[in-house]
Short mmCIF file of C-alpha atoms in Angstrom, two decimals:
data_model
loop_
_atom_site.label_atom_id
_atom_site.label_comp_id
_atom_site.label_asym_id
_atom_site.label_seq_id
_atom_site.Cartn_x
_atom_site.Cartn_y
_atom_site.Cartn_z
CA UNK A 1 50.03 167.27 49.97
CA UNK A 2 52.52 169.15 52.15
CA UNK A 3 51.95 168.96 55.90
CA UNK A 4 53.76 170.03 58.98
CA UNK A 5 53.20 168.10 62.24
CA UNK A 6 54.06 169.25 65.62
CA UNK A 7 53.36 166.47 68.11
CA UNK A 8 53.76 168.34 71.40
CA UNK A 9 50.78 170.69 71.98
CA UNK A 10 52.32 172.05 75.25
CA UNK A 11 55.67 171.99 76.98
CA UNK A 12 57.23 173.65 80.03
CA UNK A 13 60.83 174.23 81.03
CA UNK A 14 62.61 175.78 83.90
CA UNK A 15 64.25 179.12 83.41
CA UNK A 16 67.86 178.68 82.30
CA UNK A 17 67.32 175.13 81.21
CA UNK A 18 67.23 173.73 77.70
CA UNK A 19 64.20 172.58 75.76
CA UNK A 20 63.64 170.97 72.37
CA UNK A 21 60.38 171.36 70.32
CA UNK A 22 59.74 168.64 67.68
CA UNK A 23 58.58 169.13 64.11
CA UNK A 24 58.11 166.75 61.28
CA UNK A 25 57.00 167.59 57.75
CA UNK A 26 55.97 165.80 54.51
CA UNK A 27 56.85 166.91 51.15
CA UNK A 28 57.96 165.50 47.74
CA UNK A 29 59.86 168.78 47.12
CA UNK A 30 63.67 168.65 47.28
CA UNK A 31 64.40 172.41 47.78
CA UNK A 32 62.50 174.27 50.34
CA UNK A 33 62.80 176.43 53.39
CA UNK A 34 61.75 175.54 57.05
CA UNK A 35 61.04 178.12 59.78
CA UNK A 36 60.35 178.34 63.35
CA UNK A 37 57.98 181.27 64.20
CA UNK A 38 57.27 182.62 67.70
CA UNK A 39 53.91 184.01 68.70
CA UNK A 40 53.98 185.53 72.24
CA UNK A 41 50.55 186.01 73.94
CA UNK A 42 48.56 188.84 72.08
CA UNK A 43 51.56 189.78 70.15
CA UNK A 44 52.50 189.32 66.46
CA UNK A 45 54.29 186.27 65.00
CA UNK A 46 57.99 186.73 64.58
CA UNK A 47 60.59 184.68 62.72
CA UNK A 48 63.02 182.81 65.20
CA UNK A 49 65.24 180.78 62.82
CA UNK A 50 65.33 179.78 59.10
CA UNK A 51 66.83 176.69 57.47
CA UNK A 52 67.42 176.15 53.78
CA UNK A 53 67.03 172.53 52.89
CA UNK A 54 70.07 172.53 50.59
CA UNK A 55 72.30 173.45 53.50
CA UNK A 56 73.51 170.58 55.58
CA UNK A 57 74.70 172.76 58.36
CA UNK A 58 72.23 173.27 61.00
CA UNK A 59 71.14 176.97 61.55
CA UNK A 60 71.90 178.82 64.75
CA UNK A 61 70.59 182.17 66.03
CA UNK A 62 72.03 182.92 69.48
CA UNK A 63 70.26 180.72 72.06
CA UNK A 64 68.24 179.16 69.23
CA UNK A 65 69.39 176.21 67.13
CA UNK A 66 67.81 173.53 64.95
CA UNK A 67 68.47 169.89 64.20
CA UNK A 68 67.59 169.46 60.62
CA UNK A 69 67.45 165.88 59.39
CA UNK A 70 66.36 165.99 55.74
CA UNK A 71 66.04 162.24 55.09
CA UNK A 72 63.84 161.84 58.16
CA UNK A 73 62.02 165.13 57.36
CA UNK A 74 62.56 166.29 60.81
CA UNK A 75 63.21 169.87 62.05
CA UNK A 76 63.54 170.39 65.81
CA UNK A 77 64.16 173.65 67.70
CA UNK A 78 66.48 173.70 70.59
CA UNK A 79 66.20 176.72 73.01
CA UNK A 80 69.12 176.94 75.41
CA UNK A 81 69.28 178.96 78.55
CA UNK A 82 65.46 179.56 78.42
CA UNK A 83 64.27 182.91 79.38
CA UNK A 84 60.82 183.99 80.77
CA UNK A 85 60.36 185.92 77.65
CA UNK A 86 60.54 182.75 75.54
CA UNK A 87 56.97 181.87 76.68
CA UNK A 88 54.99 181.72 73.48
CA UNK A 89 53.45 179.53 70.90
CA UNK A 90 55.99 178.21 68.52
CA UNK A 91 55.06 177.15 65.00
CA UNK A 92 57.07 175.12 62.59
CA UNK A 93 56.52 176.11 59.02
CA UNK A 94 57.50 175.05 55.52
CA UNK A 95 57.61 176.69 52.12
CA UNK A 96 58.87 175.17 48.87
CA UNK A 97 61.56 177.01 46.89
CA UNK A 98 59.84 179.38 44.59
CA UNK A 99 56.54 178.82 46.36
CA UNK A 100 54.39 181.42 48.01
CA UNK A 101 52.17 179.63 50.58
CA UNK A 102 53.80 178.94 53.95
CA UNK A 103 52.34 175.82 55.74
CA UNK A 104 52.20 175.85 59.43
CA UNK A 105 52.09 173.19 62.06
CA UNK A 106 49.43 173.34 64.78
CA UNK A 107 51.97 174.85 67.33
CA UNK A 108 53.47 174.09 70.54
CA UNK A 109 52.74 176.23 73.57
CA UNK A 110 55.89 176.76 75.66
CA UNK A 111 55.76 177.87 79.26
CA UNK A 112 59.15 178.99 80.88
CA UNK A 113 58.85 178.77 84.62
CA UNK A 114 60.79 180.94 87.13
CA UNK B 1 58.24 201.63 57.99
CA UNK B 2 57.85 199.63 61.03
CA UNK B 3 56.24 196.40 59.60
CA UNK B 4 52.96 195.01 58.64
CA UNK B 5 50.12 196.84 60.24
CA UNK B 6 46.49 195.60 60.43
CA UNK B 7 43.39 197.54 61.38
CA UNK B 8 41.18 197.16 63.44
CA UNK B 9 43.02 194.87 66.11
CA UNK B 10 39.59 193.71 67.48
CA UNK B 11 36.11 193.58 65.90
CA UNK B 12 32.93 192.42 67.54
CA UNK B 13 30.03 192.13 65.07
CA UNK B 14 26.56 190.67 65.04
CA UNK B 15 25.84 187.60 62.95
CA UNK B 16 24.74 188.65 59.58
CA UNK B 17 26.68 192.01 59.35
CA UNK B 18 29.45 192.73 56.95
CA UNK B 19 32.98 193.43 58.18
CA UNK B 20 36.10 194.85 56.44
CA UNK B 21 39.70 194.60 57.53
CA UNK B 22 42.74 196.41 56.37
CA UNK B 23 46.40 195.46 56.02
CA UNK B 24 49.27 197.66 55.18
CA UNK B 25 52.26 195.46 54.18
CA UNK B 26 55.91 196.46 54.44
CA UNK B 27 56.34 199.03 51.64
CA UNK B 28 58.76 197.37 49.36
CA UNK B 29 56.98 193.89 49.63
CA UNK B 30 55.21 192.90 46.55
CA UNK B 31 53.61 189.75 48.05
CA UNK B 32 50.70 189.92 50.51
CA UNK B 33 48.89 187.04 52.17
CA UNK B 34 45.80 186.59 54.44
CA UNK B 35 45.69 183.75 56.92
CA UNK B 36 43.17 182.65 59.41
CA UNK B 37 44.09 181.38 62.84
CA UNK B 38 41.60 179.71 65.24
CA UNK B 39 42.30 179.19 68.85
CA UNK B 40 45.12 176.65 69.40
CA UNK B 41 45.82 176.13 65.76
CA UNK B 42 48.43 177.34 63.29
CA UNK B 43 47.56 179.87 60.59
CA UNK B 44 45.69 178.60 57.54
CA UNK B 45 46.26 180.11 54.23
CA UNK B 46 43.36 182.08 52.72
CA UNK B 47 44.63 184.04 49.76
CA UNK B 48 47.80 185.55 48.11
CA UNK B 49 48.51 188.70 46.02
CA UNK B 50 51.40 189.54 43.98
CA UNK B 51 51.26 193.18 43.48
CA UNK B 52 47.57 193.85 42.71
CA UNK B 53 46.86 190.41 41.32
CA UNK B 54 45.08 187.92 43.45
CA UNK B 55 46.90 184.73 42.38
CA UNK B 56 45.56 182.01 44.69
CA UNK B 57 42.59 181.49 46.82
CA UNK B 58 42.05 178.69 49.27
CA UNK B 59 38.92 176.55 49.28
CA UNK B 60 38.51 178.00 52.86
CA UNK B 61 37.59 181.24 51.24
CA UNK B 62 33.74 181.01 50.69
CA UNK B 63 32.00 183.29 48.30
CA UNK B 64 31.18 185.49 51.34
CA UNK B 65 34.87 186.44 51.55
CA UNK B 66 36.53 188.87 49.15
CA UNK B 67 39.93 190.31 49.14
CA UNK B 68 41.35 193.16 47.16
CA UNK B 69 44.70 194.92 46.76
CA UNK B 70 43.68 197.73 44.45
CA UNK B 71 47.08 199.42 43.84
CA UNK B 72 49.42 196.78 44.94
CA UNK B 73 49.91 198.39 48.24
CA UNK B 74 47.26 197.92 51.13
CA UNK B 75 44.79 195.11 51.06
CA UNK B 76 41.27 194.62 52.28
CA UNK B 77 39.39 191.48 53.35
CA UNK B 78 35.75 191.67 53.49
CA UNK B 79 33.42 189.10 55.03
CA UNK B 80 29.81 189.46 54.16
CA UNK B 81 26.88 187.99 56.25
CA UNK B 82 29.20 186.89 59.01
CA UNK B 83 28.55 183.67 60.72
CA UNK B 84 29.75 182.54 64.16
CA UNK B 85 32.12 180.23 62.59
CA UNK B 86 34.01 183.13 61.05
CA UNK B 87 35.25 184.03 64.51
CA UNK B 88 38.95 183.81 64.33
CA UNK B 89 42.16 185.88 64.16
CA UNK B 90 42.75 187.21 60.63
CA UNK B 91 46.46 187.55 59.95
CA UNK B 92 48.08 189.47 57.13
CA UNK B 93 51.66 188.96 56.14
CA UNK B 94 53.91 190.34 53.30
CA UNK B 95 57.15 189.14 51.68
CA UNK B 96 59.46 190.14 48.83
CA UNK B 97 59.44 187.89 45.84
CA UNK B 98 62.91 186.74 44.74
CA UNK B 99 64.51 187.72 48.01
CA UNK B 100 66.80 185.14 49.52
CA UNK B 101 65.02 185.21 52.75
CA UNK B 102 61.57 184.09 51.79
CA UNK B 103 59.91 184.26 55.09
CA UNK B 104 56.72 186.22 55.55
CA UNK B 105 56.47 189.07 57.94
CA UNK B 106 53.23 189.13 59.95
CA UNK B 107 50.97 191.81 61.34
CA UNK B 108 49.44 191.74 64.70
CA UNK B 109 46.17 190.46 63.35
CA UNK B 110 42.52 191.37 63.65
CA UNK B 111 40.54 189.37 66.03
CA UNK B 112 37.02 188.92 64.87
CA UNK B 113 34.22 187.81 67.22
CA UNK B 114 30.87 187.11 65.76
CA UNK B 115 27.96 187.15 68.31
#
């Protein structure tokens, strides 16, 4: 069975600081995609960043970057220069190549403090 | 097209009543998904359509739940004889099969409260 585990239910960070959210996953697949989604309070879920498993280079999107460790099945999200608008639930997610079902972790609630 | 839209945004119903939710996906997306999200949890897969065909149903989807996508465009999710345990956020998402970027695009969800 494919699972995604986020071990940090809640985190907080000071504005302008850097924070790292953890994610591990379990799969027997060799080719897959990993995602971090952001769900602000009462708003829809949006994609933050995507990583293809066959790529060794870690993905970056502006202030967001990932540390993808395929052998360890680890996929952490680093948010640099945190902003108040980053306050949200963050979900780590997995989908196998050619698959249709995205599997989500339980989420990490991030608070950015002024 | 501004994205995936869901209607209604909120629904309060009495136990035992039937409810129906609608989802309009991004127009060129041929895949449509329904997920359920309870408080403090990640979305859980319910069902999946490719065009008008329902190709997968989760065991979470009891026989009180039915979903349709009659013309491969919008979809409806109906819950019959609602129970308090059905209270949750119901999320719809869509994606394009074969696209390099396989992520699903989500709607804002329908929050169901069964009283």
